Amino acid sequence: MIIYNVTSAVEPTVHEQWLQYMMDKHVPEIMATGMFSKIKIVKVLGDEQHHGGTTYSVQYTADSREKLETYYREHSPAFRAEMQQLFGNSVLQFRTELEIVQEFLAV
């Protein structure tokens, strides 16, 4: 499995609007592509002091490299364009890919 991680630094002026957009529109539409089995929105704690906003990590879990590549090719450009159109420089993002090597669960 691969986690496609998008870290977003969100300015206070658009925070509520961005979070509502993520919950109500963006995440459901990305789940509907069928390319990801799970999506988590995680708030980075204690980061407000660095830039005055809130930072989130949105973790999209893909079951295979092929599904992630299909997402990049067929879906990502439109989602990125919409995010830029709605929020511009009020939401700064960077993306990383993480490969799950081993997962441990409490028993």
mmCIF file with all atom_site columns, C-alpha atoms in Angstrom:
data_model
loop_
_atom_site.group_PDB
_atom_site.id
_atom_site.type_symbol
_atom_site.label_atom_id
_atom_site.label_alt_id
_atom_site.label_comp_id
_atom_site.label_asym_id
_atom_site.label_entity_id
_atom_site.label_seq_id
_atom_site.pdbx_PDB_ins_code
_atom_site.Cartn_x
_atom_site.Cartn_y
_atom_site.Cartn_z
_atom_site.occupancy
_atom_site.B_iso_or_equiv
_atom_site.pdbx_formal_charge
_atom_site.auth_seq_id
_atom_site.auth_comp_id
_atom_site.auth_asym_id
_atom_site.auth_atom_id
_atom_site.pdbx_PDB_model_num
ATOM 1   C CA . MET A 1 1   ? 0.000   0.000  0.000   1.00 0.00 ? 1   MET A CA 1
ATOM 2   C CA . ILE A 1 2   ? 1.044   3.563  -0.663  1.00 0.00 ? 2   ILE A CA 1
ATOM 3   C CA . ILE A 1 3   ? -0.031  6.687  1.183   1.00 0.00 ? 3   ILE A CA 1
ATOM 4   C CA . TYR A 1 4   ? -0.262  9.804  -0.930  1.00 0.00 ? 4   TYR A CA 1
ATOM 5   C CA . ASN A 1 5   ? 0.186   12.561 1.645   1.00 0.00 ? 5   ASN A CA 1
ATOM 6   C CA . VAL A 1 6   ? -0.836  16.172 0.988   1.00 0.00 ? 6   VAL A CA 1
ATOM 7   C CA . THR A 1 7   ? 0.260   18.616 3.682   1.00 0.00 ? 7   THR A CA 1
ATOM 8   C CA . SER A 1 8   ? -1.686  21.879 3.637   1.00 0.00 ? 8   SER A CA 1
ATOM 9   C CA . ALA A 1 9   ? -0.881  25.072 5.534   1.00 0.00 ? 9   ALA A CA 1
ATOM 10  C CA . VAL A 1 10  ? -4.228  26.856 5.764   1.00 0.00 ? 10  VAL A CA 1
ATOM 11  C CA . GLU A 1 11  ? -4.502  30.565 6.564   1.00 0.00 ? 11  GLU A CA 1
ATOM 12  C CA . PRO A 1 12  ? -7.018  31.565 9.259   1.00 0.00 ? 12  PRO A CA 1
ATOM 13  C CA . THR A 1 13  ? -9.065  33.640 6.784   1.00 0.00 ? 13  THR A CA 1
ATOM 14  C CA . VAL A 1 14  ? -10.098 30.506 4.834   1.00 0.00 ? 14  VAL A CA 1
ATOM 15  C CA . HIS A 1 15  ? -9.760  27.808 7.501   1.00 0.00 ? 15  HIS A CA 1
ATOM 16  C CA . GLU A 1 16  ? -13.452 27.055 8.076   1.00 0.00 ? 16  GLU A CA 1
ATOM 17  C CA . GLN A 1 17  ? -14.279 27.283 4.364   1.00 0.00 ? 17  GLN A CA 1
ATOM 18  C CA . TRP A 1 18  ? -11.379 24.966 3.433   1.00 0.00 ? 18  TRP A CA 1
ATOM 19  C CA . LEU A 1 19  ? -12.223 22.370 6.084   1.00 0.00 ? 19  LEU A CA 1
ATOM 20  C CA . GLN A 1 20  ? -15.895 22.348 5.057   1.00 0.00 ? 20  GLN A CA 1
ATOM 21  C CA . TYR A 1 21  ? -14.895 21.994 1.400   1.00 0.00 ? 21  TYR A CA 1
ATOM 22  C CA . MET A 1 22  ? -12.605 19.073 2.240   1.00 0.00 ? 22  MET A CA 1
ATOM 23  C CA . MET A 1 23  ? -15.271 17.256 4.276   1.00 0.00 ? 23  MET A CA 1
ATOM 24  C CA . ASP A 1 24  ? -18.297 17.906 2.058   1.00 0.00 ? 24  ASP A CA 1
ATOM 25  C CA . LYS A 1 25  ? -16.877 17.946 -1.469  1.00 0.00 ? 25  LYS A CA 1
ATOM 26  C CA . HIS A 1 26  ? -13.194 17.177 -2.022  1.00 0.00 ? 26  HIS A CA 1
ATOM 27  C CA . VAL A 1 27  ? -12.768 13.962 -0.023  1.00 0.00 ? 27  VAL A CA 1
ATOM 28  C CA . PRO A 1 28  ? -16.107 12.420 -1.124  1.00 0.00 ? 28  PRO A CA 1
ATOM 29  C CA . GLU A 1 29  ? -15.288 13.174 -4.777  1.00 0.00 ? 29  GLU A CA 1
ATOM 30  C CA . ILE A 1 30  ? -11.825 11.651 -4.487  1.00 0.00 ? 30  ILE A CA 1
ATOM 31  C CA . MET A 1 31  ? -13.236 8.551  -2.761  1.00 0.00 ? 31  MET A CA 1
ATOM 32  C CA . ALA A 1 32  ? -15.703 8.266  -5.653  1.00 0.00 ? 32  ALA A CA 1
ATOM 33  C CA . THR A 1 33  ? -12.789 7.845  -8.103  1.00 0.00 ? 33  THR A CA 1
ATOM 34  C CA . GLY A 1 34  ? -12.214 4.373  -6.630  1.00 0.00 ? 34  GLY A CA 1
ATOM 35  C CA . MET A 1 35  ? -8.459  4.946  -6.508  1.00 0.00 ? 35  MET A CA 1
ATOM 36  C CA . PHE A 1 36  ? -8.162  5.073  -2.697  1.00 0.00 ? 36  PHE A CA 1
ATOM 37  C CA . SER A 1 37  ? -9.371  2.687  -0.003  1.00 0.00 ? 37  SER A CA 1
ATOM 38  C CA . LYS A 1 38  ? -9.083  5.145  2.880   1.00 0.00 ? 38  LYS A CA 1
ATOM 39  C CA . ILE A 1 39  ? -8.577  8.868  3.427   1.00 0.00 ? 39  ILE A CA 1
ATOM 40  C CA . LYS A 1 40  ? -7.634  10.516 6.730   1.00 0.00 ? 40  LYS A CA 1
ATOM 41  C CA . ILE A 1 41  ? -7.568  14.213 7.537   1.00 0.00 ? 41  ILE A CA 1
ATOM 42  C CA . VAL A 1 42  ? -5.057  14.779 10.339  1.00 0.00 ? 42  VAL A CA 1
ATOM 43  C CA . LYS A 1 43  ? -4.417  18.108 12.062  1.00 0.00 ? 43  LYS A CA 1
ATOM 44  C CA . VAL A 1 44  ? -0.778  18.906 12.824  1.00 0.00 ? 44  VAL A CA 1
ATOM 45  C CA . LEU A 1 45  ? -0.668  19.937 16.477  1.00 0.00 ? 45  LEU A CA 1
ATOM 46  C CA . GLY A 1 46  ? 1.272   22.963 17.676  1.00 0.00 ? 46  GLY A CA 1
ATOM 47  C CA . ASP A 1 47  ? 2.031   24.323 14.207  1.00 0.00 ? 47  ASP A CA 1
ATOM 48  C CA . GLU A 1 48  ? -0.029  27.535 14.527  1.00 0.00 ? 48  GLU A CA 1
ATOM 49  C CA . GLN A 1 49  ? 2.890   29.401 16.096  1.00 0.00 ? 49  GLN A CA 1
ATOM 50  C CA . HIS A 1 50  ? 5.028   29.014 12.958  1.00 0.00 ? 50  HIS A CA 1
ATOM 51  C CA . HIS A 1 51  ? 2.819   30.606 10.326  1.00 0.00 ? 51  HIS A CA 1
ATOM 52  C CA . GLY A 1 52  ? -0.338  31.803 12.084  1.00 0.00 ? 52  GLY A CA 1
ATOM 53  C CA . GLY A 1 53  ? -2.543  29.194 10.402  1.00 0.00 ? 53  GLY A CA 1
ATOM 54  C CA . THR A 1 54  ? -3.383  25.543 10.776  1.00 0.00 ? 54  THR A CA 1
ATOM 55  C CA . THR A 1 55  ? -1.583  22.690 9.070   1.00 0.00 ? 55  THR A CA 1
ATOM 56  C CA . TYR A 1 56  ? -3.260  19.461 7.999   1.00 0.00 ? 56  TYR A CA 1
ATOM 57  C CA . SER A 1 57  ? -1.967  16.209 6.588   1.00 0.00 ? 57  SER A CA 1
ATOM 58  C CA . VAL A 1 58  ? -4.460  14.483 4.308   1.00 0.00 ? 58  VAL A CA 1
ATOM 59  C CA . GLN A 1 59  ? -3.478  10.855 3.820   1.00 0.00 ? 59  GLN A CA 1
ATOM 60  C CA . TYR A 1 60  ? -4.906  9.025  0.817   1.00 0.00 ? 60  TYR A CA 1
ATOM 61  C CA . THR A 1 61  ? -4.273  5.255  0.969   1.00 0.00 ? 61  THR A CA 1
ATOM 62  C CA . ALA A 1 62  ? -3.918  3.501  -2.392  1.00 0.00 ? 62  ALA A CA 1
ATOM 63  C CA . ASP A 1 63  ? -3.849  -0.283 -2.602  1.00 0.00 ? 63  ASP A CA 1
ATOM 64  C CA . SER A 1 64  ? -1.316  -0.210 -5.443  1.00 0.00 ? 64  SER A CA 1
ATOM 65  C CA . ARG A 1 65  ? 1.119   1.977  -7.348  1.00 0.00 ? 65  ARG A CA 1
ATOM 66  C CA . GLU A 1 66  ? -1.077  1.485  -10.431 1.00 0.00 ? 66  GLU A CA 1
ATOM 67  C CA . LYS A 1 67  ? -4.106  3.036  -8.735  1.00 0.00 ? 67  LYS A CA 1
ATOM 68  C CA . LEU A 1 68  ? -2.040  5.995  -7.557  1.00 0.00 ? 68  LEU A CA 1
ATOM 69  C CA . GLU A 1 69  ? -0.625  6.512  -11.054 1.00 0.00 ? 69  GLU A CA 1
ATOM 70  C CA . THR A 1 70  ? -4.138  6.348  -12.516 1.00 0.00 ? 70  THR A CA 1
ATOM 71  C CA . TYR A 1 71  ? -5.243  8.970  -10.000 1.00 0.00 ? 71  TYR A CA 1
ATOM 72  C CA . TYR A 1 72  ? -2.335  11.232 -10.976 1.00 0.00 ? 72  TYR A CA 1
ATOM 73  C CA . ARG A 1 73  ? -3.056  10.827 -14.682 1.00 0.00 ? 73  ARG A CA 1
ATOM 74  C CA . GLU A 1 74  ? -6.860  10.931 -14.765 1.00 0.00 ? 74  GLU A CA 1
ATOM 75  C CA . HIS A 1 75  ? -8.016  12.887 -11.728 1.00 0.00 ? 75  HIS A CA 1
ATOM 76  C CA . SER A 1 76  ? -5.342  14.930 -9.991  1.00 0.00 ? 76  SER A CA 1
ATOM 77  C CA . PRO A 1 77  ? -5.079  17.851 -12.460 1.00 0.00 ? 77  PRO A CA 1
ATOM 78  C CA . ALA A 1 78  ? -8.752  18.802 -12.057 1.00 0.00 ? 78  ALA A CA 1
ATOM 79  C CA . PHE A 1 79  ? -8.668  18.502 -8.264  1.00 0.00 ? 79  PHE A CA 1
ATOM 80  C CA . ARG A 1 80  ? -5.513  20.630 -8.019  1.00 0.00 ? 80  ARG A CA 1
ATOM 81  C CA . ALA A 1 81  ? -6.958  23.264 -10.354 1.00 0.00 ? 81  ALA A CA 1
ATOM 82  C CA . GLU A 1 82  ? -10.147 23.504 -8.294  1.00 0.00 ? 82  GLU A CA 1
ATOM 83  C CA . MET A 1 83  ? -8.171  23.867 -5.059  1.00 0.00 ? 83  MET A CA 1
ATOM 84  C CA . GLN A 1 84  ? -6.059  26.629 -6.602  1.00 0.00 ? 84  GLN A CA 1
ATOM 85  C CA . GLN A 1 85  ? -9.117  28.403 -7.984  1.00 0.00 ? 85  GLN A CA 1
ATOM 86  C CA . LEU A 1 86  ? -10.969 28.334 -4.659  1.00 0.00 ? 86  LEU A CA 1
ATOM 87  C CA . PHE A 1 87  ? -8.127  29.084 -2.251  1.00 0.00 ? 87  PHE A CA 1
ATOM 88  C CA . GLY A 1 88  ? -5.143  30.390 -4.227  1.00 0.00 ? 88  GLY A CA 1
ATOM 89  C CA . ASN A 1 89  ? -2.176  31.166 -1.986  1.00 0.00 ? 89  ASN A CA 1
ATOM 90  C CA . SER A 1 90  ? -4.283  30.960 1.181   1.00 0.00 ? 90  SER A CA 1
ATOM 91  C CA . VAL A 1 91  ? -3.611  27.213 1.233   1.00 0.00 ? 91  VAL A CA 1
ATOM 92  C CA . LEU A 1 92  ? -0.010  26.176 0.591   1.00 0.00 ? 92  LEU A CA 1
ATOM 93  C CA . GLN A 1 93  ? 0.521   22.491 -0.143  1.00 0.00 ? 93  GLN A CA 1
ATOM 94  C CA . PHE A 1 94  ? 3.278   19.975 -0.630  1.00 0.00 ? 94  PHE A CA 1
ATOM 95  C CA . ARG A 1 95  ? 2.940   16.329 -1.517  1.00 0.00 ? 95  ARG A CA 1
ATOM 96  C CA . THR A 1 96  ? 4.830   13.187 -0.552  1.00 0.00 ? 96  THR A CA 1
ATOM 97  C CA . GLU A 1 97  ? 4.424   9.479  -1.125  1.00 0.00 ? 97  GLU A CA 1
ATOM 98  C CA . LEU A 1 98  ? 4.853   7.003  1.710   1.00 0.00 ? 98  LEU A CA 1
ATOM 99  C CA . GLU A 1 99  ? 5.171   3.251  1.339   1.00 0.00 ? 99  GLU A CA 1
ATOM 100 C CA . ILE A 1 100 ? 3.863   1.137  4.199   1.00 0.00 ? 100 ILE A CA 1
ATOM 101 C CA . VAL A 1 101 ? 6.637   -1.296 5.115   1.00 0.00 ? 101 VAL A CA 1
ATOM 102 C CA . GLN A 1 102 ? 4.981   -2.874 8.158   1.00 0.00 ? 102 GLN A CA 1
ATOM 103 C CA . GLU A 1 103 ? 1.950   -2.026 10.241  1.00 0.00 ? 103 GLU A CA 1
ATOM 104 C CA . PHE A 1 104 ? 1.623   -3.105 13.869  1.00 0.00 ? 104 PHE A CA 1
ATOM 105 C CA . LEU A 1 105 ? -1.688  -3.317 15.693  1.00 0.00 ? 105 LEU A CA 1
ATOM 106 C CA . ALA A 1 106 ? -2.344  -3.628 19.408  1.00 0.00 ? 106 ALA A CA 1
ATOM 107 C CA . VAL A 1 107 ? -3.727  -6.997 20.442  1.00 0.00 ? 107 VAL A CA 1
#
